[in-house]
XYZ file of C-alpha atoms in Angstrom:
683
model
C 95.104 -58.497 29.305
C 92.142 -58.893 31.446
C 89.058 -59.763 29.976
C 86.165 -57.123 29.125
C 83.996 -56.098 32.002
C 80.466 -56.363 30.680
C 78.130 -53.934 32.584
C 75.237 -56.160 32.151
C 76.931 -58.610 34.693
C 76.539 -56.061 37.332
C 73.186 -56.479 39.115
C 70.592 -53.900 38.221
C 70.177 -51.539 41.348
C 67.690 -48.764 41.860
C 69.655 -46.320 44.181
C 68.124 -43.667 46.523
C 69.607 -40.131 47.268
C 72.143 -41.966 49.793
C 72.722 -45.074 47.129
C 72.698 -47.329 50.245
C 69.619 -49.396 49.449
C 71.337 -52.622 48.166
C 70.518 -56.425 48.255
C 71.443 -57.959 51.714
C 73.214 -60.819 50.035
C 75.594 -59.023 47.751
C 78.680 -57.224 48.948
C 78.887 -53.438 49.050
C 81.577 -52.105 46.397
C 83.227 -49.024 47.489
C 85.690 -46.611 45.472
C 88.485 -47.823 47.683
C 88.000 -51.106 46.019
C 88.040 -49.727 42.353
C 91.621 -48.814 43.125
C 91.342 -45.147 43.288
C 93.992 -43.166 45.374
C 93.218 -42.996 48.930
C 93.218 -39.153 48.682
C 90.435 -39.355 46.224
C 88.431 -41.819 48.185
C 88.743 -39.610 51.232
C 87.447 -36.488 49.202
C 84.648 -38.524 47.762
C 83.550 -39.504 51.480
C 83.744 -36.021 52.192
C 81.306 -34.947 49.903
C 78.982 -37.664 50.670
C 79.728 -40.104 47.582
C 80.721 -43.442 48.920
C 78.971 -46.084 46.702
C 79.822 -45.888 43.174
C 76.984 -46.138 40.536
C 76.966 -49.207 38.337
C 78.696 -47.458 35.353
C 81.330 -46.194 37.763
C 82.051 -49.510 39.171
C 82.030 -51.104 35.737
C 84.240 -48.629 33.948
C 86.773 -47.495 36.517
C 88.660 -50.670 36.838
C 89.269 -50.850 33.107
C 90.009 -47.053 32.862
C 92.520 -47.405 35.458
C 94.317 -50.174 33.751
C 94.831 -47.917 30.357
C 91.986 -49.960 28.216
C 90.321 -47.908 25.750
C 86.699 -47.343 27.151
C 83.363 -47.503 24.924
C 80.472 -46.089 27.527
C 77.024 -46.100 26.636
C 74.405 -44.965 29.118
C 71.640 -42.424 29.674
C 72.802 -38.875 30.917
C 72.709 -38.532 34.814
C 74.056 -41.985 35.115
C 77.344 -41.016 36.608
C 79.510 -41.051 33.447
C 81.603 -37.695 34.527
C 83.328 -39.573 37.658
C 83.456 -42.828 35.506
C 86.169 -41.221 33.326
C 87.240 -38.236 35.315
C 88.485 -39.961 38.384
C 90.516 -42.871 36.238
C 91.778 -39.654 34.174
C 93.042 -37.708 37.434
C 94.530 -40.923 38.913
C 96.607 -41.807 35.784
C 98.156 -38.373 35.517
C 98.847 -37.979 39.035
C 102.566 -37.344 39.917
C 103.444 -36.677 36.448
C 104.983 -33.575 35.183
C 103.480 -31.091 32.464
C 105.432 -28.922 29.990
C 103.897 -25.374 29.157
C 101.251 -25.298 26.414
C 101.236 -29.128 26.230
C 98.496 -30.750 28.546
C 98.645 -34.339 29.114
C 94.919 -34.880 29.264
C 92.151 -33.431 27.234
C 88.301 -33.904 27.519
C 86.099 -32.588 24.947
C 82.431 -31.682 25.614
C 79.737 -30.376 22.993
C 78.722 -27.453 25.017
C 80.266 -24.550 27.302
C 77.869 -25.605 30.124
C 79.001 -29.213 30.083
C 82.489 -28.267 29.979
C 82.069 -25.932 32.970
C 80.177 -28.444 34.978
C 82.730 -31.293 33.947
C 85.448 -29.023 35.317
C 83.602 -28.109 38.483
C 82.922 -31.938 39.167
C 86.512 -32.922 38.743
C 88.234 -29.934 40.271
C 88.020 -30.976 44.028
C 89.517 -34.230 43.184
C 92.394 -32.644 41.000
C 93.230 -30.235 43.740
C 93.981 -33.177 46.203
C 96.297 -34.641 43.569
C 97.870 -31.461 42.511
C 96.695 -31.299 39.204
C 95.571 -28.307 37.126
C 92.317 -28.227 35.275
C 91.279 -25.314 32.593
C 88.119 -24.760 31.023
C 88.704 -23.746 27.230
C 85.314 -22.922 25.604
C 83.573 -19.980 23.617
C 82.093 -16.889 25.128
C 84.889 -16.388 27.554
C 88.218 -14.727 27.496
C 90.624 -16.412 25.124
C 93.629 -14.318 26.480
C 92.949 -15.777 29.990
C 93.084 -19.302 28.458
C 96.361 -18.828 26.639
C 98.123 -17.291 29.579
C 96.915 -20.301 31.873
C 98.208 -22.810 29.151
C 101.392 -20.823 29.095
C 101.929 -21.409 32.916
C 101.053 -24.999 32.528
C 97.757 -27.079 32.532
C 97.526 -30.846 33.043
C 93.990 -31.293 31.874
C 91.974 -29.287 29.315
C 88.277 -29.587 29.080
C 87.371 -27.918 26.329
C 84.917 -27.500 23.339
C 86.101 -28.427 19.872
C 86.039 -24.965 18.330
C 87.813 -23.011 20.729
C 90.357 -25.747 21.159
C 91.216 -25.568 17.534
C 91.350 -22.039 17.546
C 93.918 -21.927 20.242
C 95.903 -24.551 18.580
C 95.918 -22.569 15.350
C 97.300 -19.546 17.064
C 100.156 -21.811 18.384
C 99.293 -21.612 22.270
C 98.647 -25.175 22.540
C 99.866 -28.666 21.512
C 98.247 -32.007 21.860
C 101.987 -33.721 21.288
C 101.834 -34.847 25.008
C 98.282 -35.901 25.526
C 98.151 -39.358 27.147
C 94.619 -39.784 27.785
C 91.590 -38.246 25.501
C 88.031 -38.255 26.411
C 85.132 -37.726 24.266
C 82.028 -36.966 26.187
C 78.515 -36.928 24.923
C 79.599 -37.905 21.375
C 76.286 -38.367 19.980
C 75.319 -34.531 20.861
C 78.638 -33.611 19.134
C 77.331 -35.497 15.924
C 73.910 -33.675 16.093
C 75.792 -30.235 16.449
C 77.948 -31.039 13.462
C 81.190 -30.744 15.526
C 82.476 -34.264 14.518
C 85.029 -32.733 11.594
C 86.663 -30.537 14.565
C 86.547 -33.704 16.503
C 88.545 -35.797 14.386
C 90.942 -32.921 13.459
C 91.719 -32.773 17.386
C 92.107 -36.551 17.773
C 94.344 -36.748 14.622
C 96.653 -34.427 16.815
C 96.793 -36.961 19.721
C 99.812 -39.058 19.566
C 99.041 -42.770 18.717
C 99.458 -45.278 21.820
C 97.459 -43.194 24.226
C 94.327 -43.820 26.089
C 90.987 -42.861 24.653
C 87.599 -43.018 26.189
C 84.168 -42.326 24.331
C 80.851 -41.818 25.986
C 77.538 -41.592 24.130
C 73.738 -42.208 25.037
C 73.496 -43.655 21.524
C 75.779 -45.495 18.998
C 74.906 -43.985 15.816
C 76.458 -44.665 12.285
C 78.860 -41.529 12.758
C 79.652 -42.630 16.379
C 80.522 -46.119 15.211
C 82.988 -44.742 12.670
C 84.608 -42.795 15.462
C 84.905 -45.847 17.689
C 86.630 -47.900 14.807
C 89.184 -45.227 13.914
C 90.271 -44.076 17.313
C 89.723 -46.803 19.672
C 91.794 -49.951 19.826
C 90.138 -53.034 21.329
C 87.723 -50.918 23.497
C 85.961 -52.406 26.556
C 82.179 -51.463 26.182
C 80.027 -50.731 29.117
C 76.271 -50.325 28.763
C 74.667 -49.950 32.230
C 71.593 -48.200 31.064
C 70.203 -48.689 27.704
C 69.961 -46.037 25.680
C 66.303 -46.428 24.847
C 65.024 -47.960 28.133
C 63.046 -46.456 30.561
C 64.275 -45.660 34.061
C 62.278 -47.115 36.811
C 62.309 -43.895 38.801
C 61.318 -41.806 36.002
C 57.384 -41.661 34.630
C 56.281 -40.288 31.341
C 53.068 -38.558 30.576
C 51.385 -36.996 27.435
C 48.868 -34.482 27.709
C 46.756 -33.873 24.716
C 45.517 -30.148 25.100
C 43.591 -27.562 22.913
C 45.686 -24.803 21.560
C 43.795 -22.159 23.652
C 44.492 -24.197 26.600
C 48.178 -24.642 26.217
C 49.472 -21.459 27.636
C 47.378 -21.618 30.793
C 48.128 -25.171 31.336
C 51.906 -24.550 31.170
C 51.429 -21.446 33.771
C 49.499 -23.799 36.033
C 52.153 -26.376 35.878
C 55.077 -23.888 36.377
C 53.198 -22.519 39.323
C 53.454 -25.907 41.249
C 54.993 -25.814 44.853
C 58.553 -27.097 45.647
C 61.136 -28.911 43.299
C 62.817 -27.431 40.214
C 61.065 -27.285 36.913
C 62.691 -27.372 33.257
C 60.278 -26.360 30.471
C 61.622 -27.045 26.894
C 60.663 -25.388 23.729
C 61.853 -25.296 20.214
C 63.307 -21.712 19.651
C 65.040 -19.034 21.360
C 62.271 -16.705 20.812
C 59.949 -19.129 22.119
C 61.890 -19.501 25.373
C 61.932 -15.667 25.969
C 58.356 -15.595 25.256
C 57.308 -18.374 27.566
C 59.675 -17.167 30.472
C 58.097 -13.704 30.091
C 54.469 -15.155 30.293
C 55.408 -17.198 33.451
C 56.714 -14.207 35.039
C 53.754 -12.404 34.589
C 51.761 -15.204 36.003
C 53.731 -14.978 38.890
C 56.231 -17.771 38.504
C 59.996 -17.517 39.165
C 61.309 -18.066 35.672
C 64.087 -17.289 33.224
C 65.061 -18.329 29.905
C 68.434 -20.218 28.841
C 69.380 -20.419 25.208
C 72.260 -20.317 22.878
C 71.435 -16.615 21.914
C 72.288 -15.318 25.221
C 76.152 -14.224 26.067
C 78.057 -16.828 28.205
C 77.906 -14.513 31.228
C 74.345 -14.332 31.227
C 73.705 -18.019 30.692
C 76.215 -18.753 33.589
C 74.240 -16.337 35.693
C 70.854 -17.815 34.777
C 72.445 -21.186 35.697
C 73.825 -20.133 38.931
C 70.315 -18.715 39.757
C 68.482 -22.008 38.899
C 71.178 -23.843 41.157
C 70.672 -21.807 43.954
C 66.969 -21.564 43.984
C 66.431 -18.170 42.971
C 64.418 -19.262 40.172
C 62.578 -22.551 40.158
C 61.600 -22.537 36.615
C 63.951 -22.874 33.568
C 62.532 -22.411 30.050
C 65.537 -23.715 27.699
C 66.315 -24.826 24.280
C 67.626 -28.509 23.189
C 71.153 -27.145 22.536
C 71.443 -25.191 25.722
C 69.789 -27.677 27.998
C 72.121 -30.717 26.972
C 74.705 -29.015 29.353
C 72.562 -28.805 32.356
C 73.490 -30.866 35.103
C 71.665 -29.923 38.024
C 70.441 -31.892 40.963
C 67.096 -31.709 42.200
C 64.900 -31.458 39.106
C 61.880 -33.394 39.492
C 59.881 -32.152 36.439
C 60.400 -31.794 32.983
C 57.708 -30.395 30.971
C 57.931 -30.186 27.031
C 56.009 -27.491 25.770
C 57.178 -28.349 22.384
C 57.681 -31.819 21.315
C 61.096 -32.983 20.878
C 62.629 -33.230 17.296
C 63.356 -36.765 17.758
C 63.710 -39.637 20.095
C 67.199 -38.617 21.008
C 66.336 -35.121 21.806
C 63.774 -36.537 24.008
C 66.042 -38.949 25.882
C 68.430 -35.911 26.481
C 65.333 -33.656 27.643
C 64.332 -36.454 29.907
C 67.735 -36.932 31.206
C 67.722 -33.737 32.972
C 65.400 -35.288 35.885
C 65.570 -38.628 37.771
C 69.519 -38.368 38.115
C 71.387 -40.306 40.394
C 68.895 -42.588 41.257
C 66.326 -39.764 42.105
C 62.641 -39.868 40.917
C 61.494 -37.588 38.204
C 58.600 -36.859 35.975
C 58.445 -35.955 32.299
C 55.296 -34.456 30.857
C 54.812 -33.590 27.035
C 52.053 -31.313 25.959
C 50.688 -32.370 22.552
C 48.063 -30.550 20.547
C 45.476 -32.924 18.650
C 47.326 -32.858 15.400
C 50.629 -33.631 17.109
C 49.250 -36.751 18.803
C 50.419 -39.341 16.298
C 54.008 -37.796 16.019
C 54.251 -37.969 19.736
C 52.978 -41.387 20.366
C 55.614 -42.597 17.653
C 58.559 -40.450 19.327
C 57.627 -42.370 22.556
C 57.762 -45.671 20.938
C 61.128 -44.798 19.307
C 62.526 -43.888 22.714
C 61.252 -46.904 24.300
C 59.381 -45.247 26.842
C 55.930 -46.175 28.124
C 53.914 -42.912 28.342
C 50.366 -42.523 30.038
C 48.204 -40.562 27.822
C 45.647 -38.054 29.278
C 42.998 -35.853 27.193
C 42.413 -32.949 29.138
C 40.851 -29.303 28.911
C 41.069 -26.560 30.947
C 38.727 -27.695 33.600
C 40.207 -31.266 33.590
C 43.770 -29.571 34.599
C 42.857 -29.751 38.343
C 41.697 -33.185 38.421
C 43.202 -35.286 41.139
C 45.234 -37.507 39.126
C 46.442 -34.582 36.858
C 47.378 -32.471 39.931
C 49.165 -35.600 41.469
C 51.239 -35.995 38.287
C 52.192 -32.345 37.472
C 51.463 -30.490 40.979
C 49.715 -27.788 38.838
C 47.747 -25.007 40.509
C 45.155 -22.683 39.290
C 45.885 -19.197 38.237
C 43.425 -18.074 40.650
C 45.330 -19.671 43.316
C 48.399 -18.348 42.206
C 46.870 -14.771 41.931
C 45.293 -15.142 45.406
C 48.847 -16.060 46.738
C 50.541 -12.979 44.878
C 47.893 -10.787 46.350
C 48.560 -12.070 49.515
C 51.991 -11.287 49.309
C 51.556 -7.951 47.919
C 49.283 -7.245 50.752
C 51.729 -8.431 53.408
C 54.429 -6.097 51.572
C 52.332 -3.271 51.808
C 51.611 -3.703 55.332
C 55.178 -3.866 56.113
C 55.811 -0.768 54.044
C 53.029 0.983 55.891
C 54.629 -0.052 59.325
C 57.955 1.191 58.177
C 56.613 4.602 57.159
C 54.762 4.804 60.291
C 58.008 4.360 62.190
C 59.693 7.089 60.013
C 56.613 9.438 60.661
C 57.047 9.028 64.406
C 60.800 9.373 64.304
C 60.120 12.698 62.245
C 57.796 13.884 64.612
C 59.970 13.306 67.726
C 62.798 15.022 65.636
C 60.459 18.032 65.068
C 59.667 18.303 68.754
C 63.442 18.262 69.668
C 64.093 20.939 67.070
C 61.144 22.935 68.420
C 62.152 22.804 72.066
C 65.732 23.598 71.060
C 64.484 27.000 68.979
C 62.705 27.960 71.947
C 65.492 27.478 74.385
C 67.799 29.609 71.804
C 65.020 32.373 71.677
C 64.647 32.733 75.399
C 68.350 32.925 75.581
C 68.505 35.486 72.983
C 65.940 37.468 74.683
C 67.865 37.424 77.996
C 70.855 38.654 76.287
C 68.855 41.596 74.986
C 67.218 42.203 78.325
C 63.699 41.189 77.328
C 61.304 38.614 78.667
C 62.081 35.443 77.272
C 58.441 34.108 77.570
C 57.117 36.910 75.659
C 60.050 36.517 73.099
C 59.117 32.631 72.821
C 55.423 33.676 72.294
C 56.028 36.163 69.770
C 58.467 34.017 67.840
C 55.739 31.431 67.869
C 53.128 33.666 66.674
C 55.563 34.877 63.942
C 56.039 31.541 62.805
C 52.448 30.793 62.814
C 51.616 33.652 61.041
C 54.483 32.817 58.492
C 53.066 29.258 58.063
C 49.491 30.748 57.446
C 50.705 32.969 54.967
C 52.801 30.405 52.974
C 49.729 28.354 52.949
C 47.469 31.269 51.602
C 49.966 31.749 48.977
C 49.964 27.989 48.037
C 46.145 27.821 47.872
C 46.338 31.266 45.607
C 48.860 29.551 43.295
C 46.641 26.632 43.082
C 43.519 28.632 42.336
C 45.253 30.568 39.907
C 46.426 27.535 37.939
C 42.872 26.124 37.916
C 41.683 29.318 36.680
C 44.265 29.627 33.618
C 43.440 26.021 33.097
C 39.718 26.646 32.834
C 40.336 29.797 30.485
C 42.466 27.458 28.286
C 40.020 24.905 28.032
C 37.364 27.447 27.094
C 39.399 28.922 24.409
C 40.358 25.675 23.156
C 38.200 24.831 20.239
C 36.327 21.545 20.030
C 36.940 19.221 17.182
C 33.425 19.702 15.995
C 33.522 23.595 16.245
C 36.598 23.407 13.952
C 34.419 21.367 11.265
C 31.499 23.789 11.543
C 33.349 26.798 10.975
C 35.909 28.239 8.712
C 39.204 26.568 9.504
C 41.184 28.064 7.073
C 43.626 26.569 4.335
C 44.781 22.948 3.750
C 41.413 21.474 4.732
C 40.103 18.386 2.859
C 36.510 19.471 3.234
C 37.468 22.913 1.511
C 38.172 21.271 -1.722
C 35.003 19.421 -2.016
C 32.132 22.147 -2.365
C 31.415 23.448 -5.888
C 32.968 26.981 -5.626
C 35.954 25.469 -3.984
C 37.805 28.414 -3.159
C 37.110 31.386 -1.939
C 38.701 30.760 1.542
C 41.949 28.983 0.549
C 44.258 31.837 -0.903
C 46.094 30.194 -3.364
C 47.469 26.756 -4.173
C 43.977 26.223 -5.962
C 43.932 24.870 -9.323
C 40.602 26.430 -10.115
C 42.060 29.654 -9.425
C 43.911 29.254 -12.586
C 40.857 28.561 -14.706
C 38.869 32.047 -13.947
C 40.569 34.117 -16.482
C 43.648 35.828 -16.226
C 46.058 33.336 -14.414
C 47.860 36.055 -12.313
C 44.818 37.941 -10.947
C 44.435 36.537 -7.593
C 46.980 33.862 -7.334
C 49.514 35.837 -5.265
C 53.300 35.183 -5.214
C 55.565 33.328 -7.559
C 54.555 35.090 -10.743
C 56.804 35.980 -13.654
C 54.998 39.616 -14.082
C 56.096 40.471 -10.514
C 59.944 40.049 -10.742
C 60.177 43.710 -11.715
C 58.741 46.102 -13.973
C 62.200 47.040 -15.851
C 63.819 43.784 -15.636
C 62.370 42.184 -18.859
C 63.711 38.682 -17.542
C 61.421 35.959 -17.933
C 58.269 38.182 -18.566
C 56.245 37.573 -21.329
C 54.810 41.146 -22.148
C 58.244 43.234 -21.711
C 60.928 41.053 -22.986
C 59.563 39.611 -26.165
C 58.064 42.790 -27.485
C 61.413 44.476 -27.496
C 62.397 42.111 -29.949
C 60.366 43.185 -32.825
C 57.431 45.221 -33.386
C 55.717 42.386 -35.762
C 56.820 39.126 -34.230
C 53.889 38.809 -32.108
C 54.467 35.400 -30.142
C 55.263 35.096 -26.591
C 53.721 38.579 -25.748
C 51.667 38.748 -22.552
C 48.783 40.092 -24.599
C 48.700 37.281 -26.990
C 49.441 34.602 -24.884
C 46.155 32.693 -23.149
C 48.205 32.404 -19.900
C 48.470 28.541 -19.536
C 44.608 28.232 -18.746
C 43.198 24.510 -18.985
C 39.899 25.692 -19.974
C 41.260 27.690 -23.024
C 43.051 24.499 -23.883
C 39.805 22.381 -23.769
C 37.813 24.779 -26.126
C 40.323 24.247 -28.711
C 42.550 27.026 -28.380
C 45.557 25.502 -26.104
C 47.849 28.070 -25.854
C 51.646 27.565 -25.206
C 53.927 24.948 -24.707
C 53.293 22.946 -27.485
C 56.249 21.022 -29.383
C 55.040 22.476 -33.090
C 54.737 25.741 -31.652
C 58.022 26.328 -29.993
C 59.644 29.310 -31.701
C 62.413 29.811 -29.323
C 64.255 26.804 -30.685
C 64.004 27.311 -34.448
C 67.041 27.859 -36.263
C 65.650 30.699 -38.359
C 64.545 32.677 -35.291
C 67.671 32.878 -33.451
C 68.010 36.590 -34.265
C 65.687 39.353 -33.324
C 65.946 40.945 -37.051
C 67.355 38.116 -39.076
C 63.842 36.668 -40.160
C 62.515 39.836 -41.952
C 66.216 40.303 -43.301
C 65.953 37.057 -45.307
C 63.707 38.012 -47.922
C 60.446 39.189 -48.429
C 59.328 36.344 -50.742
C 59.899 33.531 -48.172
C 56.551 34.170 -46.214
C 55.800 32.472 -42.862
C 57.362 32.501 -39.421
C 56.552 36.016 -38.905
C 55.128 37.011 -35.634
C 51.934 38.685 -36.928
C 51.235 35.429 -39.226
C 51.731 33.128 -36.469
C 49.115 33.887 -33.915
C 49.627 32.869 -30.376
C 50.399 28.984 -30.261
C 46.884 27.869 -31.560
C 46.359 24.373 -32.800
C 43.698 25.642 -35.344
C 46.288 27.875 -37.121
C 48.645 24.725 -37.604
C 45.797 22.549 -38.913
C 44.553 24.816 -41.452
C 47.444 25.138 -43.604
C 50.728 26.833 -42.107
C 52.005 24.659 -39.539
C 54.481 26.832 -38.450
C 58.143 25.995 -37.240
C 60.108 22.853 -37.604
C 58.636 21.583 -40.945
C 61.005 20.222 -43.173
C 58.933 21.769 -46.339
C 59.771 25.309 -45.303
C 63.375 24.683 -46.235
C 62.475 23.849 -49.870
C 59.679 26.579 -50.226
C 59.839 29.777 -51.923
C 61.543 30.147 -55.562
C 64.852 28.675 -54.556
C 65.716 24.994 -55.695
C 65.679 22.191 -53.059
C 69.325 21.706 -53.184
C 69.942 25.425 -52.864
C 71.369 26.185 -49.414
C 72.400 29.605 -50.104
C 69.333 30.998 -48.357
C 70.278 29.396 -45.162
C 73.500 31.398 -44.727
C 73.335 34.812 -42.910
C 73.553 37.889 -45.217
C 77.152 38.742 -44.401
C 78.238 35.181 -45.716
C 76.452 35.269 -49.028
C 78.140 35.515 -52.387
C 76.146 37.696 -54.700
């Protein structure tokens, strides 16, 4: 077994875009020297990739030898080809059974899975290997169908792969190589339980490769559990600054944060990623930037997979040059040419800051990371920079200092006035182009009108000759008739316009002003009508005061019991109850005060008193029964009761529902004979 290859032995090299600036006294290592298949080396050369990055040069030989790999390096250092090319080379020439892939690559996000697949697919094609992405947000049916046909390598997110395995559509029993990419992010997102469940399904003895930007406690547990004598390669320290990346902190006031963000996003050239904390914040900032003239869009986990894919494609194609993203969505972004990362909201911790920063200065390119911090966030941001191991320059700026020469050099910010001037110039150019287009259309329409007029005159002359008339006279007459008809149509249009104006003027004159309605008598349902003292001569009902003026039903109008019919008797105080007995009294229209509040305040309350309810008394359930029970019993006769008056009940005889009434008279207290009807009594 060969000795582990330590990446620290590889000379530190700063590569430019072509990766060809090396020390003159050191030999140049090529992909062919690393032991990769010739077909892969030729394809790399066709894509312009000839010199491997340090982590690739250190990792590929051990990976081709079948060793377990522990790779530690910052994002953008070339890790994908470090594990992808050896994986393809080791599986080339083998046979794959349906539903049983021979290689699996686990990634934390959908975007990262798709980008890993896109990066490896060209080299898999030259080796005859099939790759398939298995992730959420896409059709599971298509993924299962591809597995049934046979897939050599799965690039998957843990959750979706576990679901497909649970359906019986996939088995990991034949997996020879398992790769775990961005393991630290999986730990941050809480995917480690699914990861361990999947790795337990991989047969023992296969090759396993794990790549992570940091090695925390949970990652160290994975390494000890699943990797056997791993070879460690650490080309870029997780907390080390990259020489081609610069870091800056701008201390701004809260009121200046939005305009400063817009000014930086409006810079010319290059791609910019803006990081915010929440999905709502991403949508809000993207909308503000679009309103200020920047070509921006949002990317976050709340979007559908199709929308996220389209947004990322637009960003890659240059249709938008500003991408506003959250941490979770942005960790899967691998786009070249991003030269500025702007942290509008500070990162949650140093690991998030490193992942954000890793979107720029990729593959040896230069990049700038700018973080906006409010005054109360200053200490936390500075501590975060220390934990991340970066040396950031600090600038305290206001709105007027934003366009200082140094700040402009760092951020490329442009004033909103300049941006608006550019937008106005663009709008003017568009308007000029539109005016020219309309002028051309008008000219063509005029030419067409002339052609049609000539054709009409020719046809008119031909028709006149057929009738034996003078063609010139017929043409002149036709032209005169046409002009007269046009004049008549114009006159009718003018008349209709004048009529509309007259009708509108009449409606305006008839429409009462708001002040007029207040000065006059508006009618019912006015609040002002209920405030004067008289309260109510204009309202016609629905007035409480109308019920206090004497007889309740005099001027109120509908819904009166007395109006239900002269001979019905039902529910009428005067007719119905007088028929029950001539001397009963109570509930008669004449005796009843009519439910007037004023009467109830003077002492004589009137009806609806609990103590005065005769209708529910056991003794009163028959019209003639009360008088037949005996002359010596006294009370409860209509003539004695009065009309539900409180004074009557207080002075002595209370009326109904008195317990003493059952015991009065000449009969003993225990004599219940008097309670029976006469026909039940026994003499």
